[in-house]
mmCIF file of N, CA and C in Angstrom:
data_model
loop_
_atom_site.group_PDB
_atom_site.id
_atom_site.type_symbol
_atom_site.label_atom_id
_atom_site.label_comp_id
_atom_site.label_asym_id
_atom_site.label_seq_id
_atom_site.Cartn_x
_atom_site.Cartn_y
_atom_site.Cartn_z
ATOM 1 N N MET A 100 6.334 6.142 53.441
ATOM 2 C CA MET A 100 5.559 5.322 54.358
ATOM 3 C C MET A 100 4.085 5.447 54.007
ATOM 4 N N THR A 101 3.385 4.338 54.064
ATOM 5 C CA THR A 101 1.969 4.310 53.735
ATOM 6 C C THR A 101 1.135 4.670 54.958
ATOM 7 N N ALA A 102 0.234 5.619 54.819
ATOM 8 C CA ALA A 102 -0.659 5.994 55.911
ATOM 9 C C ALA A 102 -1.715 4.915 56.095
ATOM 10 N N ALA A 103 -2.261 4.818 57.305
ATOM 11 C CA ALA A 103 -3.245 3.780 57.613
ATOM 12 C C ALA A 103 -4.426 3.809 56.662
ATOM 13 N N LEU A 104 -4.852 4.975 56.227
ATOM 14 C CA LEU A 104 -5.992 5.060 55.331
ATOM 15 C C LEU A 104 -5.658 4.581 53.922
ATOM 16 N N GLU A 105 -4.366 4.460 53.595
ATOM 17 C CA GLU A 105 -3.948 3.996 52.282
ATOM 18 C C GLU A 105 -3.636 2.505 52.259
ATOM 19 N N MET A 106 -3.601 1.855 53.409
ATOM 20 C CA MET A 106 -3.317 0.424 53.455
ATOM 21 C C MET A 106 -4.487 -0.344 52.851
ATOM 22 N N PRO A 107 -4.218 -1.452 52.154
ATOM 23 C CA PRO A 107 -5.303 -2.229 51.553
ATOM 24 C C PRO A 107 -6.261 -2.777 52.621
ATOM 25 N N PRO A 108 -7.547 -2.567 52.431
ATOM 26 C CA PRO A 108 -8.509 -3.092 53.408
ATOM 27 C C PRO A 108 -8.697 -4.596 53.245
ATOM 28 N N ILE A 109 -9.063 -5.242 54.321
ATOM 29 C CA ILE A 109 -9.445 -6.648 54.285
ATOM 30 C C ILE A 109 -10.947 -6.659 54.043
ATOM 31 N N VAL A 110 -11.351 -7.022 52.845
ATOM 32 C CA VAL A 110 -12.771 -6.955 52.481
ATOM 33 C C VAL A 110 -13.554 -8.177 52.937
ATOM 34 N N GLU A 111 -12.832 -9.249 53.308
ATOM 35 C CA GLU A 111 -13.521 -10.448 53.778
ATOM 36 C C GLU A 111 -12.551 -11.321 54.549
ATOM 37 N N CYS A 112 -13.027 -11.858 55.669
ATOM 38 C CA CYS A 112 -12.267 -12.854 56.412
ATOM 39 C C CYS A 112 -13.227 -13.983 56.766
ATOM 40 N N THR A 113 -12.957 -15.162 56.233
ATOM 41 C CA THR A 113 -13.843 -16.301 56.464
ATOM 42 C C THR A 113 -13.276 -17.268 57.493
ATOM 43 N N VAL A 114 -12.351 -16.794 58.320
ATOM 44 C CA VAL A 114 -11.756 -17.624 59.360
ATOM 45 C C VAL A 114 -12.577 -17.469 60.636
ATOM 46 N N ALA A 115 -13.454 -18.431 60.884
ATOM 47 C CA ALA A 115 -14.395 -18.346 62.002
ATOM 48 C C ALA A 115 -13.707 -18.385 63.360
ATOM 49 N N GLY A 116 -12.553 -19.011 63.495
ATOM 50 C CA GLY A 116 -11.900 -19.167 64.786
ATOM 51 C C GLY A 116 -10.950 -18.062 65.178
ATOM 52 N N CYS A 117 -10.959 -16.930 64.505
ATOM 53 C CA CYS A 117 -10.034 -15.842 64.825
ATOM 54 C C CYS A 117 -10.691 -14.825 65.754
ATOM 55 N N SER A 118 -9.956 -14.397 66.745
ATOM 56 C CA SER A 118 -10.470 -13.423 67.717
ATOM 57 C C SER A 118 -10.833 -12.084 67.087
ATOM 58 N N TYR A 119 -10.217 -11.741 65.958
ATOM 59 C CA TYR A 119 -10.475 -10.457 65.303
ATOM 60 C C TYR A 119 -11.634 -10.507 64.314
ATOM 61 N N ASN A 120 -12.164 -11.713 64.043
ATOM 62 C CA ASN A 120 -13.222 -11.860 63.047
ATOM 63 C C ASN A 120 -14.594 -11.705 63.689
ATOM 64 N N ASP A 121 -15.415 -10.846 63.092
ATOM 65 C CA ASP A 121 -16.793 -10.665 63.537
ATOM 66 C C ASP A 121 -17.676 -10.622 62.298
ATOM 67 N N HIS A 122 -18.407 -11.697 62.050
ATOM 68 C CA HIS A 122 -19.299 -11.799 60.894
ATOM 69 C C HIS A 122 -18.564 -11.538 59.580
ATOM 70 N N SER A 123 -17.431 -12.189 59.392
ATOM 71 C CA SER A 123 -16.584 -12.109 58.189
ATOM 72 C C SER A 123 -15.894 -10.762 58.006
ATOM 73 N N ASN A 124 -15.856 -9.953 59.058
ATOM 74 C CA ASN A 124 -15.146 -8.677 59.020
ATOM 75 C C ASN A 124 -13.987 -8.708 60.000
ATOM 76 N N CYS A 125 -12.809 -8.310 59.538
ATOM 77 C CA CYS A 125 -11.627 -8.265 60.394
ATOM 78 C C CYS A 125 -11.627 -6.945 61.159
ATOM 79 N N HIS A 126 -11.464 -7.037 62.482
ATOM 80 C CA HIS A 126 -11.460 -5.847 63.319
ATOM 81 C C HIS A 126 -10.110 -5.574 63.967
ATOM 82 N N ALA A 127 -9.041 -6.191 63.436
ATOM 83 C CA ALA A 127 -7.687 -5.800 63.833
ATOM 84 C C ALA A 127 -7.385 -4.501 63.099
ATOM 85 N N ILE A 128 -6.681 -3.593 63.706
ATOM 86 C CA ILE A 128 -6.353 -2.343 63.015
ATOM 87 C C ILE A 128 -5.538 -2.650 61.765
ATOM 88 N N ALA A 129 -4.568 -3.555 61.905
ATOM 89 C CA ALA A 129 -3.745 -3.960 60.766
ATOM 90 C C ALA A 129 -3.245 -5.372 61.017
ATOM 91 N N ILE A 130 -3.105 -6.137 59.945
ATOM 92 C CA ILE A 130 -2.568 -7.495 60.045
ATOM 93 C C ILE A 130 -1.194 -7.552 59.391
ATOM 94 N N THR A 131 -0.480 -8.621 59.682
ATOM 95 C CA THR A 131 0.790 -8.923 59.028
ATOM 96 C C THR A 131 0.607 -10.217 58.253
ATOM 97 N N VAL A 132 1.027 -10.212 56.995
ATOM 98 C CA VAL A 132 1.008 -11.427 56.179
ATOM 99 C C VAL A 132 2.415 -12.005 56.221
ATOM 100 N N GLY A 133 2.514 -13.260 56.605
ATOM 101 C CA GLY A 133 3.798 -13.948 56.702
ATOM 102 C C GLY A 133 3.767 -15.223 55.897
ATOM 103 N N GLY A 134 4.443 -16.258 56.392
ATOM 104 C CA GLY A 134 4.460 -17.545 55.721
ATOM 105 C C GLY A 134 5.690 -17.748 54.880
ATOM 106 N N ARG A 135 5.729 -18.909 54.221
ATOM 107 C CA ARG A 135 6.860 -19.237 53.339
ATOM 108 C C ARG A 135 6.460 -20.371 52.403
ATOM 109 N N ASN A 136 7.286 -20.605 51.404
ATOM 110 C CA ASN A 136 7.082 -21.704 50.449
ATOM 111 C C ASN A 136 5.710 -21.663 49.781
ATOM 112 N N GLY A 137 5.306 -20.526 49.262
ATOM 113 C CA GLY A 137 4.044 -20.415 48.546
ATOM 114 C C GLY A 137 2.835 -20.215 49.424
ATOM 115 N N ASP A 138 3.016 -20.196 50.739
ATOM 116 C CA ASP A 138 1.918 -20.014 51.684
ATOM 117 C C ASP A 138 1.981 -18.601 52.260
ATOM 118 N N ALA A 139 0.894 -17.875 52.193
ATOM 119 C CA ALA A 139 0.847 -16.514 52.714
ATOM 120 C C ALA A 139 -0.121 -16.470 53.890
ATOM 121 N N GLU A 140 0.364 -16.813 55.069
ATOM 122 C CA GLU A 140 -0.503 -16.899 56.238
ATOM 123 C C GLU A 140 -0.758 -15.539 56.873
ATOM 124 N N CYS A 141 -1.913 -15.408 57.486
ATOM 125 C CA CYS A 141 -2.207 -14.222 58.283
ATOM 126 C C CYS A 141 -1.509 -14.423 59.622
ATOM 127 N N ALA A 142 -0.411 -13.716 59.841
ATOM 128 C CA ALA A 142 0.377 -13.880 61.058
ATOM 129 C C ALA A 142 -0.284 -13.221 62.266
ATOM 130 N N THR A 143 -1.401 -12.546 62.067
ATOM 131 C CA THR A 143 -2.120 -11.889 63.150
ATOM 132 C C THR A 143 -3.205 -12.793 63.728
ATOM 133 N N PHE A 144 -3.481 -13.913 63.084
ATOM 134 C CA PHE A 144 -4.494 -14.858 63.537
ATOM 135 C C PHE A 144 -4.264 -15.251 64.984
ATOM 136 N N ILE A 145 -5.297 -15.116 65.820
ATOM 137 C CA ILE A 145 -5.239 -15.519 67.226
ATOM 138 C C ILE A 145 -6.469 -16.373 67.523
ATOM 139 N N PRO A 146 -6.270 -17.656 67.805
ATOM 140 C CA PRO A 146 -7.404 -18.557 68.047
ATOM 141 C C PRO A 146 -7.844 -18.565 69.513
ATOM 142 N N LEU A 147 -8.427 -17.489 69.963
ATOM 143 C CA LEU A 147 -8.879 -17.396 71.346
ATOM 144 C C LEU A 147 -10.382 -17.175 71.407
ATOM 145 N N SER A 148 -10.965 -17.523 72.517
ATOM 146 C CA SER A 148 -12.395 -17.267 72.684
ATOM 147 C C SER A 148 -12.661 -15.802 73.015
ATOM 148 N N ALA A 149 -11.666 -15.089 73.527
ATOM 149 C CA ALA A 149 -11.822 -13.661 73.821
ATOM 150 C C ALA A 149 -11.805 -12.879 72.521
ATOM 151 N N LYS A 150 -12.685 -11.928 72.384
ATOM 152 C CA LYS A 150 -12.730 -11.111 71.174
ATOM 153 C C LYS A 150 -11.652 -10.039 71.212
ATOM 154 N N GLY A 151 -11.001 -9.838 70.073
ATOM 155 C CA GLY A 151 -9.974 -8.820 69.937
ATOM 156 C C GLY A 151 -10.400 -7.785 68.926
ATOM 157 N N GLY A 152 -9.643 -6.728 68.821
ATOM 158 C CA GLY A 152 -9.906 -5.683 67.839
ATOM 159 C C GLY A 152 -10.892 -4.654 68.331
ATOM 160 N N LEU A 153 -11.203 -3.740 67.451
ATOM 161 C CA LEU A 153 -12.097 -2.633 67.766
ATOM 162 C C LEU A 153 -13.337 -2.716 66.893
ATOM 163 N N ALA A 154 -14.502 -2.585 67.479
ATOM 164 C CA ALA A 154 -15.769 -2.767 66.765
ATOM 165 C C ALA A 154 -15.930 -1.847 65.566
ATOM 166 N N LYS A 155 -15.417 -0.641 65.634
ATOM 167 C CA LYS A 155 -15.608 0.323 64.546
ATOM 168 C C LYS A 155 -14.434 0.365 63.570
ATOM 169 N N VAL A 156 -13.576 -0.635 63.639
ATOM 170 C CA VAL A 156 -12.393 -0.686 62.781
ATOM 171 C C VAL A 156 -12.552 -1.787 61.751
ATOM 172 N N THR A 157 -12.215 -1.489 60.506
ATOM 173 C CA THR A 157 -12.106 -2.502 59.468
ATOM 174 C C THR A 157 -10.624 -2.743 59.248
ATOM 175 N N GLY A 158 -10.211 -3.996 59.306
ATOM 176 C CA GLY A 158 -8.801 -4.331 59.215
ATOM 177 C C GLY A 158 -8.158 -3.969 57.888
ATOM 178 N N HIS A 159 -6.862 -3.742 57.946
ATOM 179 C CA HIS A 159 -6.038 -3.433 56.785
ATOM 180 C C HIS A 159 -4.776 -4.286 56.844
ATOM 181 N N VAL A 160 -4.045 -4.350 55.738
ATOM 182 C CA VAL A 160 -2.761 -5.041 55.714
ATOM 183 C C VAL A 160 -1.695 -4.024 56.102
ATOM 184 N N GLY A 161 -1.099 -4.220 57.274
ATOM 185 C CA GLY A 161 -0.075 -3.299 57.756
ATOM 186 C C GLY A 161 1.304 -3.645 57.252
ATOM 187 N N ALA A 162 1.600 -4.931 57.107
ATOM 188 C CA ALA A 162 2.908 -5.367 56.639
ATOM 189 C C ALA A 162 2.763 -6.693 55.908
ATOM 190 N N CYS A 163 3.599 -6.863 54.897
ATOM 191 C CA CYS A 163 3.616 -8.129 54.170
ATOM 192 C C CYS A 163 5.048 -8.615 54.090
ATOM 193 N N GLN A 164 5.292 -9.757 54.681
ATOM 194 C CA GLN A 164 6.632 -10.344 54.685
ATOM 195 C C GLN A 164 6.890 -11.204 53.460
ATOM 196 N N ARG A 165 5.909 -11.312 52.557
ATOM 197 C CA ARG A 165 6.030 -12.151 51.369
ATOM 198 C C ARG A 165 6.554 -11.344 50.192
ATOM 199 N N ALA A 166 7.860 -11.154 50.146
ATOM 200 C CA ALA A 166 8.486 -10.393 49.075
ATOM 201 C C ALA A 166 8.273 -11.037 47.705
ATOM 202 N N ASP A 167 7.866 -12.321 47.682
ATOM 203 C CA ASP A 167 7.644 -13.021 46.418
ATOM 204 C C ASP A 167 6.222 -12.856 45.888
ATOM 205 N N CYS A 168 5.419 -11.975 46.496
ATOM 206 C CA CYS A 168 4.055 -11.714 46.032
ATOM 207 C C CYS A 168 4.056 -10.552 45.033
ATOM 208 N N THR A 169 3.247 -10.659 43.996
ATOM 209 C CA THR A 169 3.180 -9.599 42.984
ATOM 210 C C THR A 169 2.655 -8.290 43.569
ATOM 211 N N HIS A 170 1.941 -8.355 44.691
ATOM 212 C CA HIS A 170 1.380 -7.153 45.309
ATOM 213 C C HIS A 170 2.319 -6.517 46.332
ATOM 214 N N ASN A 171 3.512 -7.075 46.504
ATOM 215 C CA ASN A 171 4.433 -6.593 47.527
ATOM 216 C C ASN A 171 5.434 -5.619 46.923
ATOM 217 N N GLU A 172 5.501 -4.446 47.527
ATOM 218 C CA GLU A 172 6.494 -3.442 47.140
ATOM 219 C C GLU A 172 7.120 -2.904 48.418
ATOM 220 N N SER A 173 8.382 -3.204 48.614
ATOM 221 C CA SER A 173 9.104 -2.775 49.820
ATOM 222 C C SER A 173 8.419 -3.270 51.095
ATOM 223 N N LEU A 174 7.924 -4.507 51.056
ATOM 224 C CA LEU A 174 7.246 -5.166 52.175
ATOM 225 C C LEU A 174 5.914 -4.525 52.547
ATOM 226 N N GLU A 175 5.339 -3.769 51.630
ATOM 227 C CA GLU A 175 4.012 -3.177 51.785
ATOM 228 C C GLU A 175 3.102 -3.779 50.725
ATOM 229 N N CYS A 176 1.851 -4.033 51.080
ATOM 230 C CA CYS A 176 0.894 -4.604 50.146
ATOM 231 C C CYS A 176 0.326 -3.504 49.248
ATOM 232 N N THR A 177 0.341 -3.750 47.938
ATOM 233 C CA THR A 177 -0.186 -2.772 46.986
ATOM 234 C C THR A 177 -1.501 -3.227 46.345
ATOM 235 N N ALA A 178 -2.051 -4.349 46.811
ATOM 236 C CA ALA A 178 -3.336 -4.814 46.286
ATOM 237 C C ALA A 178 -4.420 -3.810 46.658
ATOM 238 N N GLY A 179 -5.447 -3.711 45.849
ATOM 239 C CA GLY A 179 -6.549 -2.808 46.146
ATOM 240 C C GLY A 179 -7.298 -3.214 47.401
ATOM 241 N N SER A 180 -7.378 -4.519 47.646
ATOM 242 C CA SER A 180 -7.994 -5.081 48.845
ATOM 243 C C SER A 180 -7.545 -6.529 48.941
ATOM 244 N N VAL A 181 -7.741 -7.152 50.096
ATOM 245 C CA VAL A 181 -7.361 -8.547 50.262
ATOM 246 C C VAL A 181 -8.492 -9.337 50.915
ATOM 247 N N LYS A 182 -8.452 -10.646 50.700
ATOM 248 C CA LYS A 182 -9.367 -11.576 51.355
ATOM 249 C C LYS A 182 -8.530 -12.545 52.179
ATOM 250 N N ILE A 183 -9.002 -12.833 53.376
ATOM 251 C CA ILE A 183 -8.349 -13.779 54.262
ATOM 252 C C ILE A 183 -9.291 -14.967 54.439
ATOM 253 N N GLY A 184 -8.745 -16.160 54.397
ATOM 254 C CA GLY A 184 -9.568 -17.352 54.567
ATOM 255 C C GLY A 184 -8.711 -18.578 54.780
ATOM 256 N N PRO A 185 -9.341 -19.725 54.986
ATOM 257 C CA PRO A 185 -8.597 -20.969 55.172
ATOM 258 C C PRO A 185 -7.787 -21.309 53.919
ATOM 259 N N GLY A 186 -6.597 -21.809 54.142
ATOM 260 C CA GLY A 186 -5.723 -22.232 53.048
ATOM 261 C C GLY A 186 -4.798 -23.302 53.578
ATOM 262 N N ALA A 187 -3.517 -23.192 53.288
ATOM 263 C CA ALA A 187 -2.548 -24.146 53.822
ATOM 264 C C ALA A 187 -2.487 -24.061 55.342
ATOM 265 N N ASP A 188 -2.754 -22.873 55.882
ATOM 266 C CA ASP A 188 -2.853 -22.659 57.322
ATOM 267 C C ASP A 188 -4.294 -22.305 57.651
ATOM 268 N N THR A 189 -4.581 -22.118 58.923
ATOM 269 C CA THR A 189 -5.932 -21.762 59.352
ATOM 270 C C THR A 189 -6.388 -20.452 58.730
ATOM 271 N N ALA A 190 -5.477 -19.494 58.620
ATOM 272 C CA ALA A 190 -5.810 -18.184 58.062
ATOM 273 C C ALA A 190 -4.735 -17.776 57.065
ATOM 274 N N ASP A 191 -5.117 -17.634 55.803
ATOM 275 C CA ASP A 191 -4.179 -17.267 54.745
ATOM 276 C C ASP A 191 -4.673 -16.048 53.983
ATOM 277 N N CYS A 192 -3.734 -15.323 53.389
ATOM 278 C CA CYS A 192 -4.077 -14.245 52.472
ATOM 279 C C CYS A 192 -4.419 -14.897 51.130
ATOM 280 N N LEU A 193 -5.684 -14.866 50.778
ATOM 281 C CA LEU A 193 -6.138 -15.505 49.541
ATOM 282 C C LEU A 193 -5.863 -14.644 48.309
ATOM 283 N N THR A 194 -5.395 -13.421 48.526
ATOM 284 C CA THR A 194 -5.058 -12.504 47.428
ATOM 285 C C THR A 194 -3.616 -12.724 46.976
ATOM 286 N N PHE A 195 -2.822 -13.455 47.730
ATOM 287 C CA PHE A 195 -1.420 -13.729 47.403
ATOM 288 C C PHE A 195 -1.297 -14.299 45.989
ATOM 289 N N GLN A 196 -0.350 -13.721 45.219
ATOM 290 C CA GLN A 196 -0.022 -14.227 43.894
ATOM 291 C C GLN A 196 1.498 -14.232 43.770
ATOM 292 N N ALA A 197 2.065 -15.406 43.556
ATOM 293 C CA ALA A 197 3.513 -15.516 43.425
ATOM 294 C C ALA A 197 3.981 -14.767 42.177
ATOM 295 N N ARG A 198 5.139 -14.157 42.273
ATOM 296 C CA ARG A 198 5.731 -13.458 41.115
ATOM 297 C C ARG A 198 6.148 -14.463 40.070
#
């Protein structure tokens, strides 16, 4: 099992409408990457006006449901870091690379 400090950090999130985003920094403790058919969406995206997350937390990838990504090993992300931004959905993992 991967410890929280070993999970890949989210180094940038350019999704302005997410409750966890504060000045391009994700403040969810961990996100889940989901999606299908070549799309790797941030399944943690919440489009609310209320702010979520913790101010002193930098988000990490807690789980990745995209077994077809080159960075996925046993549903855990092995990328050094990830970027989240607009893609096919409002919030996508831009680090996703199909095998």
